XYZ file of C-alpha atoms in Angstrom:
220
model
C 101.554 112.162 258.296
C 101.722 111.487 254.333
C 100.810 115.030 253.067
C 99.528 114.905 249.357
C 102.006 115.924 246.832
C 101.162 115.151 243.403
C 103.411 116.685 240.811
C 106.802 118.350 241.211
C 107.998 120.229 238.500
C 111.569 121.521 237.753
C 112.115 124.192 235.467
C 115.873 125.295 234.404
C 116.805 128.795 234.652
C 119.184 130.609 232.380
C 120.845 133.830 232.062
C 122.909 136.191 234.109
C 121.988 136.695 237.905
C 119.451 139.307 238.679
C 118.829 139.899 234.938
C 115.012 139.294 234.269
C 114.465 136.719 231.602
C 111.490 134.485 230.493
C 111.216 131.258 232.903
C 108.253 129.728 231.028
C 105.207 130.419 229.214
C 102.091 131.013 231.208
C 99.920 128.216 229.126
C 103.007 125.879 229.758
C 103.046 126.571 233.409
C 99.096 126.202 233.624
C 99.238 122.924 231.651
C 102.218 121.291 233.280
C 100.841 121.534 236.745
C 97.191 120.601 235.536
C 95.734 124.078 236.934
C 93.181 123.922 234.069
C 92.105 120.455 234.862
C 91.136 121.199 238.577
C 89.171 124.249 237.497
C 87.613 122.505 235.052
C 85.841 120.268 237.382
C 82.286 121.342 238.080
C 82.074 123.458 241.275
C 80.225 120.770 243.148
C 82.909 118.378 242.683
C 85.884 120.896 244.131
C 83.578 122.928 246.701
C 85.294 121.363 249.674
C 88.970 121.297 248.458
C 91.636 123.751 248.827
C 93.714 123.613 246.021
C 97.339 125.551 245.838
C 100.749 125.489 244.721
C 104.021 125.862 246.564
C 106.616 127.499 244.434
C 110.058 127.696 245.660
C 113.661 127.885 244.416
C 115.106 124.156 244.325
C 118.209 125.616 245.965
C 117.474 125.773 249.621
C 120.019 128.540 249.991
C 117.692 130.875 247.930
C 114.440 132.517 249.200
C 111.252 132.984 247.325
C 112.085 136.923 246.654
C 114.963 135.629 244.667
C 112.659 134.112 241.909
C 110.759 137.376 241.470
C 108.037 135.811 239.346
C 106.229 138.164 237.083
C 103.716 137.623 234.410
C 104.013 139.883 231.322
C 100.899 140.210 229.367
C 99.494 142.834 226.907
C 102.162 145.366 227.688
C 101.379 144.908 231.453
C 103.215 143.210 234.302
C 101.581 141.385 237.316
C 103.546 139.648 239.986
C 102.506 136.058 240.748
C 100.792 136.408 244.389
C 102.805 134.029 246.390
C 102.170 134.212 250.168
C 104.783 133.920 252.984
C 104.820 130.251 252.808
C 105.421 130.427 249.216
C 101.645 129.320 248.356
C 99.984 130.280 245.223
C 96.013 130.207 244.872
C 95.271 131.157 241.364
C 92.645 129.962 238.711
C 93.808 129.821 235.263
C 93.603 133.498 233.468
C 91.755 133.108 230.135
C 93.420 136.291 228.863
C 96.841 135.442 229.766
C 96.587 132.296 228.110
C 95.045 134.005 224.906
C 97.736 136.403 224.759
C 100.487 133.786 225.280
C 101.832 135.689 228.391
C 105.243 134.961 229.523
C 106.553 134.404 233.297
C 109.663 136.004 233.754
C 112.111 135.435 236.575
C 115.359 136.919 238.157
C 116.672 133.843 239.689
C 120.389 133.228 238.940
C 121.964 131.292 236.040
C 121.576 127.315 236.431
C 119.176 127.405 239.363
C 115.724 125.798 239.243
C 112.201 126.378 240.156
C 110.116 123.689 242.260
C 106.290 123.547 241.721
C 104.276 121.323 243.809
C 100.512 121.390 243.934
C 98.760 120.276 247.116
C 95.084 119.414 248.010
C 93.552 120.213 251.292
C 90.218 120.378 252.767
C 88.691 123.762 252.958
C 88.201 124.689 256.757
C 84.530 125.481 257.683
C 83.802 128.719 259.172
C 83.068 129.111 262.681
C 83.207 126.197 265.337
C 79.962 124.215 264.453
C 79.396 122.948 261.067
C 77.651 119.468 259.509
C 79.923 116.486 259.472
C 79.873 116.244 255.695
C 80.848 119.966 255.103
C 84.438 118.851 256.256
C 84.600 115.047 255.849
C 82.888 115.122 252.465
C 86.366 116.470 251.241
C 87.923 112.996 251.494
C 85.800 111.341 248.763
C 85.915 114.616 246.546
C 89.945 114.721 247.089
C 90.044 111.231 245.811
C 87.822 111.779 243.038
C 89.543 115.058 242.030
C 93.206 113.266 242.142
C 91.857 110.628 239.490
C 90.410 113.218 237.388
C 93.400 115.861 237.685
C 96.516 113.770 237.930
C 95.553 110.979 235.237
C 98.156 108.508 235.164
C 100.130 110.046 237.880
C 97.008 109.299 240.255
C 98.594 105.609 240.681
C 101.406 107.184 242.495
C 99.184 109.524 244.901
C 98.054 107.845 248.195
C 94.459 107.626 248.862
C 93.045 109.910 251.381
C 91.192 108.336 254.347
C 91.275 111.215 257.004
C 91.140 114.825 257.732
C 94.062 116.258 259.934
C 93.068 119.595 261.740
C 95.738 121.849 263.277
C 94.755 124.432 265.768
C 96.563 127.215 267.427
C 96.178 125.679 271.178
C 95.042 122.643 272.841
C 91.339 122.048 271.716
C 88.440 119.584 271.659
C 86.226 118.245 268.709
C 82.661 116.755 269.605
C 80.534 114.818 266.957
C 76.860 114.597 268.374
C 75.641 111.300 266.511
C 72.770 109.316 267.134
C 74.916 106.724 268.563
C 76.214 108.971 271.115
C 78.652 111.753 271.702
C 82.190 111.172 270.482
C 85.017 113.596 271.833
C 88.511 114.093 270.287
C 91.330 115.840 271.986
C 94.260 117.435 270.196
C 97.709 115.935 270.662
C 100.834 117.696 271.781
C 100.995 119.321 268.239
C 97.411 120.787 268.565
C 96.444 118.468 265.937
C 93.195 116.192 265.900
C 92.760 113.445 263.053
C 89.245 112.467 261.951
C 89.043 109.304 259.730
C 86.101 109.587 257.218
C 83.325 107.586 258.790
C 80.567 106.086 256.517
C 77.966 105.741 258.732
C 78.798 109.466 260.107
C 78.784 110.711 256.554
C 75.245 109.368 255.852
C 73.909 110.506 259.098
C 75.673 114.050 258.778
C 75.738 115.128 262.399
C 76.993 118.372 264.033
C 80.475 118.750 264.513
C 81.688 121.129 267.367
C 85.234 122.363 268.067
C 86.350 124.485 271.145
C 88.431 126.655 268.690
C 88.536 127.443 264.962
C 90.859 125.075 263.182
C 93.858 126.742 261.307
C 94.327 124.140 258.648
C 92.366 120.689 257.441
C 95.041 118.566 255.604
C 93.667 115.557 253.702
C 96.029 112.596 254.751
C 96.354 109.059 253.785
C 96.491 107.557 257.299
């Protein structure tokens, strides 16, 4: 599997260990990772896409908690909402951009922070949905890469399939006019669905035996 990683940004840290200092400005952060470009796309061009950042110390011996990233704006402090996987889902905040807010960190001197942005498909709710609701994300993702990444899109792979992950062995069924197609999960509880032009046009019903946990856009 080749997971989509569009841009990696390494920002040098400076100053004494555990002493809070400015890492970067909020505006520079937003513009460097093209967060503004993605959210500038019409909703109809990104409604099937899960866009998120992975923000971690470059030093694998450190933990995300060592970064302690906080946005300072208008006399107020707001921690960046990283989850337990160091993922950050955040639309640009116009007020923070207007105020030229700062992002502070407590990471040690000379350490760096890695910021990578990722593009997956949104997992449909439930265990039944129209084919296009999931698989329309492949074309939408490729189009978004071209518009958001710009020149960097030459280095990004072309998405061809969606890789579904389940928490247990599962089955997926597509009820099309040409017959019923069944897919069984592999040893890792994953099912790969290649984007099918005929099925995209027909838009048949898809049914799974369990709700998927994740839907990764993939180049295979």
